[in-house]
Short mmCIF file of C-alpha atoms in Angstrom, two decimals:
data_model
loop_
_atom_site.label_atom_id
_atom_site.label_comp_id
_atom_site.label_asym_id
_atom_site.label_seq_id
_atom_site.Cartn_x
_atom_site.Cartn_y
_atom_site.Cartn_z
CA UNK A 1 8.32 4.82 11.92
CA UNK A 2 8.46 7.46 9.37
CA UNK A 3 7.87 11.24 10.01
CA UNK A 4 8.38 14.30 8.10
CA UNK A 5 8.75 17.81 9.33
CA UNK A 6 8.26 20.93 6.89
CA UNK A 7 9.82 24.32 8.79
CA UNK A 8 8.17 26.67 6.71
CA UNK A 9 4.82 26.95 7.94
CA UNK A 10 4.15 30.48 6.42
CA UNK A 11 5.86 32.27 3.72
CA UNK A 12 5.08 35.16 1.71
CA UNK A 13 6.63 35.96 -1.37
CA UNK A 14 6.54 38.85 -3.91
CA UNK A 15 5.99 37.85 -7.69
CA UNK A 16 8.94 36.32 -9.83
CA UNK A 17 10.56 35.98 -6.66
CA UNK A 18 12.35 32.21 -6.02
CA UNK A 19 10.74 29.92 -3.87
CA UNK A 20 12.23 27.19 -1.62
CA UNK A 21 10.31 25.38 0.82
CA UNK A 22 12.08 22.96 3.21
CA UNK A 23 11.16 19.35 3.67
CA UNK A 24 13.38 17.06 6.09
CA UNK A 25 12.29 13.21 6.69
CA UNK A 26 13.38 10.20 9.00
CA UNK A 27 13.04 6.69 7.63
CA UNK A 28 14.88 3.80 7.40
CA UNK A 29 14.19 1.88 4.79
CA UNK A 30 13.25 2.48 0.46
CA UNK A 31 11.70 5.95 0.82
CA UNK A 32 9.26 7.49 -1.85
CA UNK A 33 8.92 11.17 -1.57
CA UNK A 34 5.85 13.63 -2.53
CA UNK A 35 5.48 16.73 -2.98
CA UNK A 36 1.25 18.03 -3.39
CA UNK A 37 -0.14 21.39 -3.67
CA UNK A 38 -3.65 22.52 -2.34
CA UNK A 39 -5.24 25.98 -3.95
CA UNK A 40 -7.69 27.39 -2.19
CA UNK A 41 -10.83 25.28 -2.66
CA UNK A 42 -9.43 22.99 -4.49
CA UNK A 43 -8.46 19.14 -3.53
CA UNK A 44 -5.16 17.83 -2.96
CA UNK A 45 -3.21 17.24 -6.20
CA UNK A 46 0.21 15.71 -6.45
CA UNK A 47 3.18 18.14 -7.94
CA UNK A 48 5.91 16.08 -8.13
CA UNK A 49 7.78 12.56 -7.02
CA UNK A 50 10.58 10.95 -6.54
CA UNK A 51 10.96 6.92 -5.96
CA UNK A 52 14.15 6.69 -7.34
CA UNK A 53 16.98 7.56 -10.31
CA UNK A 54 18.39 10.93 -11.05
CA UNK A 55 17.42 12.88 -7.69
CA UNK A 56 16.47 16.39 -9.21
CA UNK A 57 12.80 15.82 -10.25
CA UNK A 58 10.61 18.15 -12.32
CA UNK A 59 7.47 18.28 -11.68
CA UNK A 60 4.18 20.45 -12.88
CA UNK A 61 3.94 24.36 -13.16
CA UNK A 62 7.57 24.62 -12.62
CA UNK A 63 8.35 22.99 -9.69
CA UNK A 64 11.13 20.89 -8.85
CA UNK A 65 12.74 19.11 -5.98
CA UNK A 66 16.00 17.31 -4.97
CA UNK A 67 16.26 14.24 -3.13
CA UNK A 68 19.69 14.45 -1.11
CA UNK A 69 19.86 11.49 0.68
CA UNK A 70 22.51 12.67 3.37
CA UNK A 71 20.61 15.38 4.53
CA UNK A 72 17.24 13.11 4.17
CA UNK A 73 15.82 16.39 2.25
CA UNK A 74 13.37 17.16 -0.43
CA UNK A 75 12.92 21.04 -0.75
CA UNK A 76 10.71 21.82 -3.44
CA UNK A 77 12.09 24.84 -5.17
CA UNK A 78 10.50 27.25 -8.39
CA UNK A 79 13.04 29.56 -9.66
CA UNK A 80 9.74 32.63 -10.36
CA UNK A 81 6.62 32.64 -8.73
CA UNK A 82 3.60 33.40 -9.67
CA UNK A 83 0.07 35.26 -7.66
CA UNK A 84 -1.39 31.56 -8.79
CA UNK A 85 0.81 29.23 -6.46
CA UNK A 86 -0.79 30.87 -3.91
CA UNK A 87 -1.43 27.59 -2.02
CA UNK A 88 -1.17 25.26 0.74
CA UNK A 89 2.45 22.74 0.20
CA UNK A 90 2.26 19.13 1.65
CA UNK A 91 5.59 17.14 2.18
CA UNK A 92 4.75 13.75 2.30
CA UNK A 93 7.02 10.50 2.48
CA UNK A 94 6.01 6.98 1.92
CA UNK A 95 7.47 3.43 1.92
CA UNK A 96 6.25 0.21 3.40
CA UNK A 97 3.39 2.07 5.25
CA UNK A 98 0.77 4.43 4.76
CA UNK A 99 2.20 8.19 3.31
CA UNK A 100 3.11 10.35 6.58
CA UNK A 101 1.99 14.13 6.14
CA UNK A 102 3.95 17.39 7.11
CA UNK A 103 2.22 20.28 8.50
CA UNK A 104 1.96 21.67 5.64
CA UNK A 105 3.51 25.20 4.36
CA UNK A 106 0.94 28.45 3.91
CA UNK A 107 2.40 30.32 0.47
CA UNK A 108 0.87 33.43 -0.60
CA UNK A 109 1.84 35.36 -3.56
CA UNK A 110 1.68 39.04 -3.93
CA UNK A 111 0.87 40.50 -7.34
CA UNK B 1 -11.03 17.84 -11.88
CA UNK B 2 -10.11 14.92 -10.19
CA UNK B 3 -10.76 11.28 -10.70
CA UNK B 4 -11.78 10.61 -7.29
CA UNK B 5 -15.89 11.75 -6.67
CA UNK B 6 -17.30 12.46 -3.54
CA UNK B 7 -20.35 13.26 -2.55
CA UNK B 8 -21.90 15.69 -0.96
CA UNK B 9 -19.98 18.57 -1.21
CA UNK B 10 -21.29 20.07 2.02
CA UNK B 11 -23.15 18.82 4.45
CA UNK B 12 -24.81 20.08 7.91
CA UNK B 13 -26.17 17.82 10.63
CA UNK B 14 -27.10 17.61 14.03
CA UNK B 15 -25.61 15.62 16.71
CA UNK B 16 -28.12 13.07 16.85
CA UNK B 17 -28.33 12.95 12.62
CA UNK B 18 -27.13 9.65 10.77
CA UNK B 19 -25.58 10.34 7.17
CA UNK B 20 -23.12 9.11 4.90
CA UNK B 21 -20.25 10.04 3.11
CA UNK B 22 -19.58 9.04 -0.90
CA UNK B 23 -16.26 8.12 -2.83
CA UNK B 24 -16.64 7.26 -5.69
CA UNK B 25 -12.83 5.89 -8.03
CA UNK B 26 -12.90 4.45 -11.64
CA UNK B 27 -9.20 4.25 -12.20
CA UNK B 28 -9.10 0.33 -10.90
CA UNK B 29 -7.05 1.57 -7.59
CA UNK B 30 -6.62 -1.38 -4.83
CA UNK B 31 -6.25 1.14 -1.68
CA UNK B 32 -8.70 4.15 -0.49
CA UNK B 33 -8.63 5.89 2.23
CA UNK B 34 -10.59 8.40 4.55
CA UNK B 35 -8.99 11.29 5.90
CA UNK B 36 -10.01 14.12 8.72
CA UNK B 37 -8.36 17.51 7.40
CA UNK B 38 -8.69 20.70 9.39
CA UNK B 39 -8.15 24.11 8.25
CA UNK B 40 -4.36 24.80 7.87
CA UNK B 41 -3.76 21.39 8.74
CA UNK B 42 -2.28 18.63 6.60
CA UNK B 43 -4.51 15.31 6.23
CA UNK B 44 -5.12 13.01 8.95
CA UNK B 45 -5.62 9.39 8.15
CA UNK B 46 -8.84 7.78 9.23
CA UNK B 47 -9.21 4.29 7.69
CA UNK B 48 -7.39 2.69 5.03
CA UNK B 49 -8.89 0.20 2.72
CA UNK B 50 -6.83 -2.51 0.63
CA UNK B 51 -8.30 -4.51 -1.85
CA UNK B 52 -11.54 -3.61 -0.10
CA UNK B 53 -10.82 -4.92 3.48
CA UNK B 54 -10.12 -2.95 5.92
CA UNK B 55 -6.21 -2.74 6.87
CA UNK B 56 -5.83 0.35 9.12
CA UNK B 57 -7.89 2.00 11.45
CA UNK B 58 -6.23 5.17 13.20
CA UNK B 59 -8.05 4.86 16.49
CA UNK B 60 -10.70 6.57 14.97
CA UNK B 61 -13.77 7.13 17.30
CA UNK B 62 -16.91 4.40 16.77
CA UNK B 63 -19.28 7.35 16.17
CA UNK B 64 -17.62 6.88 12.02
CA UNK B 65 -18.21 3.69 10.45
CA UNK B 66 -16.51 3.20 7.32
CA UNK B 67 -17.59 0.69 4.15
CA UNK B 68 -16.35 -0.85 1.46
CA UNK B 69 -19.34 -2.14 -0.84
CA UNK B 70 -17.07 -2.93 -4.08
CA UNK B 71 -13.33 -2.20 -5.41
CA UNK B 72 -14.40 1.51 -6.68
CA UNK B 73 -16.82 2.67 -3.79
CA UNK B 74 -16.29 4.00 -0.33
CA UNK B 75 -18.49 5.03 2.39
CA UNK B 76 -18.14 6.78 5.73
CA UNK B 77 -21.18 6.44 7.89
CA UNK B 78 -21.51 9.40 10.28
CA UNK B 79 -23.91 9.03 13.69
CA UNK B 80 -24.02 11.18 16.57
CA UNK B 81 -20.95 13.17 15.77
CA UNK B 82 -19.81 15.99 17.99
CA UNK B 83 -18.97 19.47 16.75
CA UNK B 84 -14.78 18.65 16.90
CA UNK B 85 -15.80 16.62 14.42
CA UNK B 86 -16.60 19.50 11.76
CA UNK B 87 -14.18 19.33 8.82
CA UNK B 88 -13.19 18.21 5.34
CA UNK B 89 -13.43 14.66 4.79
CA UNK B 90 -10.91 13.72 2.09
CA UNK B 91 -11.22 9.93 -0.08
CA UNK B 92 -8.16 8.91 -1.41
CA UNK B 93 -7.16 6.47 -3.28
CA UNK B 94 -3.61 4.44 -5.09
CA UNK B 95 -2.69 2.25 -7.67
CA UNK B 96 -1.18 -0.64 -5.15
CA UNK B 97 -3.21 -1.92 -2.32
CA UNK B 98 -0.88 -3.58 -0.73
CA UNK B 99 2.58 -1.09 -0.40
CA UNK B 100 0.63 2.42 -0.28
CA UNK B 101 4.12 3.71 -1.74
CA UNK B 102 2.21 5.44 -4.93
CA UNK B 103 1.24 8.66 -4.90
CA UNK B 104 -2.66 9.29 -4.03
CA UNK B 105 -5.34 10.41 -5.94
CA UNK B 106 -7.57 12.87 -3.53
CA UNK B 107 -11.22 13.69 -4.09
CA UNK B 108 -12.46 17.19 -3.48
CA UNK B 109 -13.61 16.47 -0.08
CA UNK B 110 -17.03 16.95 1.65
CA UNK B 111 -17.02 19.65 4.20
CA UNK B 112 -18.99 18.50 7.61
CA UNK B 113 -20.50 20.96 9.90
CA UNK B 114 -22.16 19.47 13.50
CA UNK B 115 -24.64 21.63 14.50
#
């Protein structure tokens, strides 16, 4: 079975301030790994991914994420933040079966 | 905006009401799926559909009743919910219908209220 824990359930951050948000995962087998992003009111939209190949991925807005296998991580990091990712951050990994959800981390943004 | 329609956007019913949920996907993906999501909370899987059969079903109560007329439609048919069942129903859907390894398109959701 695959799970994925995020420990960063809430986090509030000043602008232009860096932003990491913790993403651990147990599976055994070929893992794909997703990050998406949820603004208020808006639907679920993926940020970045990583199946494979060089292990730092960029994805949209800024984001990016490494893949280190021996700590069976994926933090999703953004070097300044802006009031705008204000948002709702989904770790989710996926293989053979159906993508397993984390809890999801709360970010807010002050101006 | 995102590729995945569903409709309504809202929608309030009683306990004894019968409606139906719309997804709608025109990108030729083999797998949709249903999902419960409460506020805060991350997505939980309902029903999964590959190449329009149904291939999971998360123990998900009879009262939902979900359909798969044709490769780019998907239904959820609602009767005699119960207010725990208030939330946002996300569709989903992916590229592969078999591995569910690609990433997933979501829909904006339709956000239930049981009177």
């Amino acid at each position: 079975a695959q799970s994925v824990s995020q420990h960063n359930h809430h986090v509030i951050l000043s602008e232009a301030a860096s932003l990491e948000l913790g993403c651990n995962y147990s599976y055994g087998g070929t893992v794909n790994l997703f990050w998406y992003v949820q603004y208020p009111g808006q639907h679920l939209q993926l940020l970045l991914k990583y199946f494979s190949g060089d292990p730092l991925v960029k994805g949209i807005k800024g984001f990016e994420a490494e893949f280190i296998k021996s700590k069976f991580s994926f933090n999703l990091r953004k070097p300044s933040v802006q009031w705008s990712d204000t948002a709702e951050y989904f770790c989710a990994v996926g293989g053979s079966y159906i993508p397993t959800f984390g809890r999801g981390t709360s970010l807010i943004v002050h101006p | 905006d995102t590729e995945v329609t569903q409709t309504p956007k809202h929608l309030v019913m009683g306990m004894t009401n019968k409606k139906s949920l719309k997804c709608e996907q025109h990108m030729g993906h083999r797998a949709m799926y249903w999902y419960k999501q409460k506020a805060k909370k991350p997505p939980e899987l309902m029903f999964v559909y590959s190449y329009e059969k149904l291939s999971i079903n998360e123990s998900v109560p009879s009262r939902f009743s979900p359909e798969c007329p044709n490769s780019s439609l998907l239904n959820l048919h609602l009767h005699a919910l119960q207010p725990e069942d208030s939330a946002l129903y996300l569709c989903a859907s992916s590229q592969d219908g078999g591995a569910h390894n690609q990433p997933q398109h979501f829909g904006d959701g339709t956000r239930l209220s049981i009177l």
